[in-house]
Amino acid sequence: AQSVTQPDARVTVSEGASLQLRCKYSYFGTPYLFWYVQYPRQGLQLLLKYYPGDPVVQGVNGFEAEFSKSNSSFHLRKASVHWSDWAVYFCAVSPDGGKLTFGDGTVLTVKP
Amino acid sequence: NAGVIQTPRHKVTGKGQEATLWCEPISGHSAVFWYRQTIVQGLEFLTYFRNQAPIDDSGMPKERFSAQMPNQSHSTLKIQSTQPQDSAVYLCASSDWGEYEQYFGPGTRLTVL
């Protein structure tokens, strides 16, 4: 069975600084990977998706992620964080287009 | 495109009462998924349908929970004899044929007193 680990429950960055949120997955095979963002009292919004191919994928609002098969990782990055990025970020894996298995999420706090 | 629609947004029930949650997927999407979100358990998969047929209900509690998709425009999640531990945000998502990404609705916050 697949699983996802987000090792950092909370990350705090200053506005304008760069960001990396970590995600490690466990799956025997080629995974489909996703990052979602959740703003307070809202549903999940898709930031970006990885389908087998180019390991670096671009998403919305300047986010990108890099897939590494050797490290079983799919880390999320952003060059310059904005206060509006303050939210909870979830990494997820799907082996076959069926159910998503999520990590526990990382709460991103942005300092002015 | 109105996105995935979930109704009601909030529901309060007394212990032992029934709760029915509704989901309208994005028009043309062939798959509907149900998840539950709590502080303690995080995001948990419950069940999903593709082309109205149940495909995977491995996350559904064995008792009191049921889901249906009577037509391509809506799905329901029914919880009988609700218990306080059923309190959660129930999220519905849909996806298009051949696509793996899922689009989520705003959720229904169920509170069982």
CSV table of C-alpha atoms in Angstrom, one decimal:
chain,number,residue,atom,x,y,z
A,1,ALA,CA,0.0,0.0,0.0
A,2,GLN,CA,1.1,3.5,-0.7
A,3,SER,CA,1.9,6.1,2.0
A,4,VAL,CA,3.0,9.7,2.2
A,5,THR,CA,5.1,11.4,4.8
A,6,GLN,CA,5.4,15.2,5.3
A,7,PRO,CA,8.1,15.4,7.9
A,8,ASP,CA,7.5,19.1,8.8
A,9,ALA,CA,4.3,19.8,10.6
A,10,ARG,CA,4.9,23.5,10.6
A,11,VAL,CA,7.2,25.8,8.5
A,12,THR,CA,7.6,29.5,9.0
A,13,VAL,CA,9.2,31.7,6.3
A,14,SER,CA,9.5,35.5,5.8
A,15,GLU,CA,7.6,37.1,3.0
A,16,GLY,CA,9.8,37.2,0.0
A,17,ALA,CA,12.0,34.3,1.1
A,18,SER,CA,12.2,31.0,-0.7
A,19,LEU,CA,10.3,28.0,0.4
A,20,GLN,CA,10.7,24.2,0.3
A,21,LEU,CA,8.1,21.8,1.7
A,22,ARG,CA,9.2,18.2,1.9
A,23,CYS,CA,7.3,15.1,0.9
A,24,LYS,CA,8.4,11.5,0.9
A,25,TYR,CA,6.3,8.8,-0.6
A,26,SER,CA,6.3,5.0,-0.4
A,27,TYR,CA,5.0,3.1,-3.4
A,28,PHE,CA,6.3,0.1,-5.3
A,29,GLY,CA,5.9,1.4,-8.9
A,30,THR,CA,5.5,4.6,-10.7
A,31,PRO,CA,3.4,7.0,-8.7
A,32,TYR,CA,1.2,9.9,-9.7
A,33,LEU,CA,1.9,12.7,-7.2
A,34,PHE,CA,0.1,15.8,-6.3
A,35,TRP,CA,0.3,18.9,-4.1
A,36,TYR,CA,-2.9,20.5,-2.8
A,37,VAL,CA,-3.3,23.6,-0.7
A,38,GLN,CA,-6.1,24.3,1.8
A,39,TYR,CA,-7.0,27.7,2.9
A,40,PRO,CA,-9.0,28.1,6.2
A,41,ARG,CA,-12.5,26.6,6.0
A,42,GLN,CA,-12.1,25.8,2.3
A,43,GLY,CA,-11.7,22.6,0.3
A,44,LEU,CA,-8.5,21.5,-1.3
A,45,GLN,CA,-7.1,23.2,-4.3
A,46,LEU,CA,-4.8,21.5,-6.7
A,47,LEU,CA,-1.4,23.2,-7.0
A,48,LEU,CA,0.4,20.8,-9.3
A,49,LYS,CA,0.6,17.3,-10.5
A,50,TYR,CA,3.3,14.9,-11.5
A,51,TYR,CA,2.7,12.3,-14.2
A,52,PRO,CA,5.7,10.2,-15.2
A,53,GLY,CA,7.9,12.3,-17.4
A,54,ASP,CA,9.8,15.5,-16.7
A,55,PRO,CA,10.8,15.4,-13.0
A,56,VAL,CA,10.2,19.1,-12.5
A,57,VAL,CA,6.6,20.2,-12.8
A,58,GLN,CA,5.2,23.7,-12.7
A,59,GLY,CA,2.1,24.7,-10.9
A,60,VAL,CA,0.0,27.7,-10.1
A,61,ASN,CA,1.1,30.9,-8.4
A,62,GLY,CA,4.8,30.2,-9.0
A,63,PHE,CA,5.0,26.8,-7.3
A,64,GLU,CA,7.0,24.0,-8.7
A,65,ALA,CA,7.9,20.5,-7.5
A,66,GLU,CA,10.6,18.0,-8.2
A,67,PHE,CA,10.2,14.3,-8.4
A,68,SER,CA,13.1,12.1,-7.3
A,69,LYS,CA,12.7,8.3,-7.7
A,70,SER,CA,16.0,7.6,-6.0
A,71,ASN,CA,14.9,9.6,-3.0
A,72,SER,CA,11.2,8.8,-3.1
A,73,SER,CA,10.6,12.4,-2.8
A,74,PHE,CA,8.3,15.1,-4.3
A,75,HIS,CA,9.3,18.4,-2.7
A,76,LEU,CA,7.4,21.6,-3.3
A,77,ARG,CA,9.3,24.9,-3.9
A,78,LYS,CA,8.6,28.5,-4.4
A,79,ALA,CA,11.2,31.2,-5.1
A,80,SER,CA,9.5,34.1,-3.3
A,81,VAL,CA,6.7,33.5,-0.8
A,82,HIS,CA,3.7,35.9,-0.5
A,83,TRP,CA,1.6,36.5,2.6
A,84,SER,CA,-1.3,34.9,0.7
A,85,ASP,CA,0.5,31.6,0.6
A,86,TRP,CA,-0.3,31.2,4.3
A,87,ALA,CA,-2.2,27.9,4.3
A,88,VAL,CA,-1.9,24.1,4.8
A,89,TYR,CA,-0.2,22.1,2.1
A,90,PHE,CA,-0.9,18.5,1.5
A,91,CYS,CA,1.2,16.0,-0.6
A,92,ALA,CA,-0.8,13.1,-2.1
A,93,VAL,CA,-0.1,9.9,-4.1
A,94,SER,CA,-2.4,7.9,-6.4
A,95,PRO,CA,-1.1,4.7,-7.9
A,96,ASP,CA,-3.8,4.3,-10.6
A,97,GLY,CA,-6.1,7.2,-10.7
A,98,GLY,CA,-8.2,5.9,-7.9
A,99,LYS,CA,-8.1,7.1,-4.3
A,100,LEU,CA,-5.6,9.6,-3.1
A,101,THR,CA,-3.4,8.9,0.0
A,102,PHE,CA,-2.5,12.1,1.7
A,103,GLY,CA,0.3,13.2,4.1
A,104,ASP,CA,-0.6,14.8,7.3
A,105,GLY,CA,0.0,18.3,5.9
A,106,THR,CA,2.4,21.2,6.5
A,107,VAL,CA,1.1,24.4,8.0
A,108,LEU,CA,2.9,27.3,6.3
A,109,THR,CA,3.1,30.6,8.2
A,110,VAL,CA,4.4,33.7,6.5
A,111,LYS,CA,6.1,36.4,8.6
A,112,PRO,CA,5.8,40.0,7.4
B,1,ASN,CA,-17.9,25.9,-14.3
B,2,ALA,CA,-19.3,26.0,-10.8
B,3,GLY,CA,-16.8,23.4,-9.5
B,4,VAL,CA,-17.8,20.6,-7.2
B,5,ILE,CA,-20.9,21.5,-5.2
B,6,GLN,CA,-21.6,20.1,-1.7
B,7,THR,CA,-24.7,20.7,0.3
B,8,PRO,CA,-25.3,21.5,3.0
B,9,ARG,CA,-22.1,23.3,4.0
B,10,HIS,CA,-22.8,22.8,7.7
B,11,LYS,CA,-25.0,20.2,9.4
B,12,VAL,CA,-25.7,19.6,13.0
B,13,THR,CA,-27.3,16.4,14.2
B,14,GLY,CA,-28.2,14.8,17.5
B,15,LYS,CA,-26.6,11.5,18.4
B,16,GLY,CA,-28.6,8.7,16.8
B,17,GLN,CA,-30.0,10.8,14.0
B,18,GLU,CA,-29.4,10.3,10.3
B,19,ALA,CA,-27.3,12.6,8.1
B,20,THR,CA,-27.3,12.8,4.3
B,21,LEU,CA,-24.7,14.7,2.5
B,22,TRP,CA,-24.9,15.7,-1.2
B,23,CYS,CA,-22.3,16.1,-3.8
B,24,GLU,CA,-22.7,17.4,-7.4
B,25,PRO,CA,-19.5,16.7,-9.4
B,26,ILE,CA,-18.1,18.9,-12.1
B,27,SER,CA,-20.2,18.4,-15.2
B,28,GLY,CA,-18.8,15.8,-17.5
B,29,HIS,CA,-16.6,14.2,-14.8
B,30,SER,CA,-16.8,10.5,-14.7
B,31,ALA,CA,-15.5,9.8,-11.1
B,32,VAL,CA,-16.7,10.9,-7.7
B,33,PHE,CA,-14.7,10.5,-4.5
B,34,TRP,CA,-15.6,10.9,-0.9
B,35,TYR,CA,-13.1,11.8,1.9
B,36,ARG,CA,-13.3,12.6,5.6
B,37,GLN,CA,-11.1,15.2,7.3
B,38,THR,CA,-10.5,15.4,11.0
B,39,ILE,CA,-7.7,16.9,13.1
B,40,VAL,CA,-6.8,13.5,14.6
B,41,GLN,CA,-7.0,11.3,11.5
B,42,GLY,CA,-6.2,13.8,8.8
B,43,LEU,CA,-7.6,13.2,5.3
B,44,GLU,CA,-9.1,9.7,4.9
B,45,PHE,CA,-10.4,8.1,1.7
B,46,LEU,CA,-13.9,6.7,2.1
B,47,THR,CA,-15.2,5.5,-1.3
B,48,TYR,CA,-15.4,6.3,-5.0
B,49,PHE,CA,-17.6,5.7,-8.1
B,50,ARG,CA,-16.7,5.7,-11.7
B,51,ASN,CA,-19.5,6.1,-14.3
B,52,GLN,CA,-21.9,5.7,-11.4
B,53,ALA,CA,-20.5,2.3,-10.5
B,54,PRO,CA,-18.9,1.7,-7.0
B,55,ILE,CA,-15.3,1.0,-7.5
B,56,ASP,CA,-13.6,1.1,-4.1
B,57,ASP,CA,-15.2,1.4,-0.7
B,58,SER,CA,-12.2,0.2,1.3
B,59,GLY,CA,-12.3,3.3,3.5
B,60,MET,CA,-16.0,3.2,4.4
B,61,PRO,CA,-16.8,2.2,8.0
B,62,LYS,CA,-18.5,-1.2,7.9
B,63,GLU,CA,-21.6,0.0,9.8
B,64,ARG,CA,-23.9,3.0,9.4
B,65,PHE,CA,-22.1,4.5,6.4
B,66,SER,CA,-23.4,4.1,2.8
B,67,ALA,CA,-22.9,6.0,-0.5
B,68,GLN,CA,-24.8,6.0,-3.7
B,69,MET,CA,-24.5,7.6,-7.1
B,70,PRO,CA,-28.0,7.3,-8.7
B,71,ASN,CA,-27.1,9.5,-11.7
B,72,GLN,CA,-24.1,11.2,-13.1
B,73,SER,CA,-25.0,14.5,-11.6
B,74,HIS,CA,-25.0,13.7,-7.9
B,75,SER,CA,-23.8,11.4,-5.2
B,76,THR,CA,-24.9,11.0,-1.6
B,77,LEU,CA,-23.2,9.9,1.6
B,78,LYS,CA,-25.6,8.7,4.2
B,79,ILE,CA,-24.7,8.2,7.9
B,80,GLN,CA,-27.2,6.4,10.0
B,81,SER,CA,-27.4,6.7,13.7
B,82,THR,CA,-24.7,9.4,13.8
B,83,GLN,CA,-22.2,9.3,16.7
B,84,PRO,CA,-20.0,12.1,18.0
B,85,GLN,CA,-17.0,10.5,16.5
B,86,ASP,CA,-18.6,11.0,13.0
B,87,SER,CA,-18.0,14.7,13.4
B,88,ALA,CA,-15.7,15.8,10.6
B,89,VAL,CA,-15.5,17.7,7.4
B,90,TYR,CA,-16.7,15.4,4.5
B,91,LEU,CA,-15.1,16.3,1.2
B,92,CYS,CA,-16.3,15.3,-2.2
B,93,ALA,CA,-14.1,15.4,-5.3
B,94,SER,CA,-14.5,14.6,-9.0
B,95,SER,CA,-12.1,13.8,-11.8
B,96,ASP,CA,-12.4,13.5,-15.5
B,97,TRP,CA,-12.0,10.3,-17.5
B,98,GLY,CA,-8.3,9.6,-18.1
B,99,GLU,CA,-7.2,12.3,-15.7
B,100,TYR,CA,-5.8,11.5,-12.3
B,101,GLU,CA,-6.1,14.8,-10.6
B,102,GLN,CA,-9.2,15.3,-8.4
B,103,TYR,CA,-11.1,18.6,-7.9
B,104,PHE,CA,-12.6,19.1,-4.5
B,105,GLY,CA,-15.7,20.7,-3.2
B,106,PRO,CA,-15.8,23.0,-0.2
B,107,GLY,CA,-16.8,20.2,2.1
B,108,THR,CA,-19.7,19.6,4.5
B,109,ARG,CA,-18.9,20.2,8.2
B,110,LEU,CA,-20.9,17.6,10.2
B,111,THR,CA,-21.2,18.2,13.9
B,112,VAL,CA,-22.9,15.4,16.0
B,113,LEU,CA,-24.0,16.6,19.4
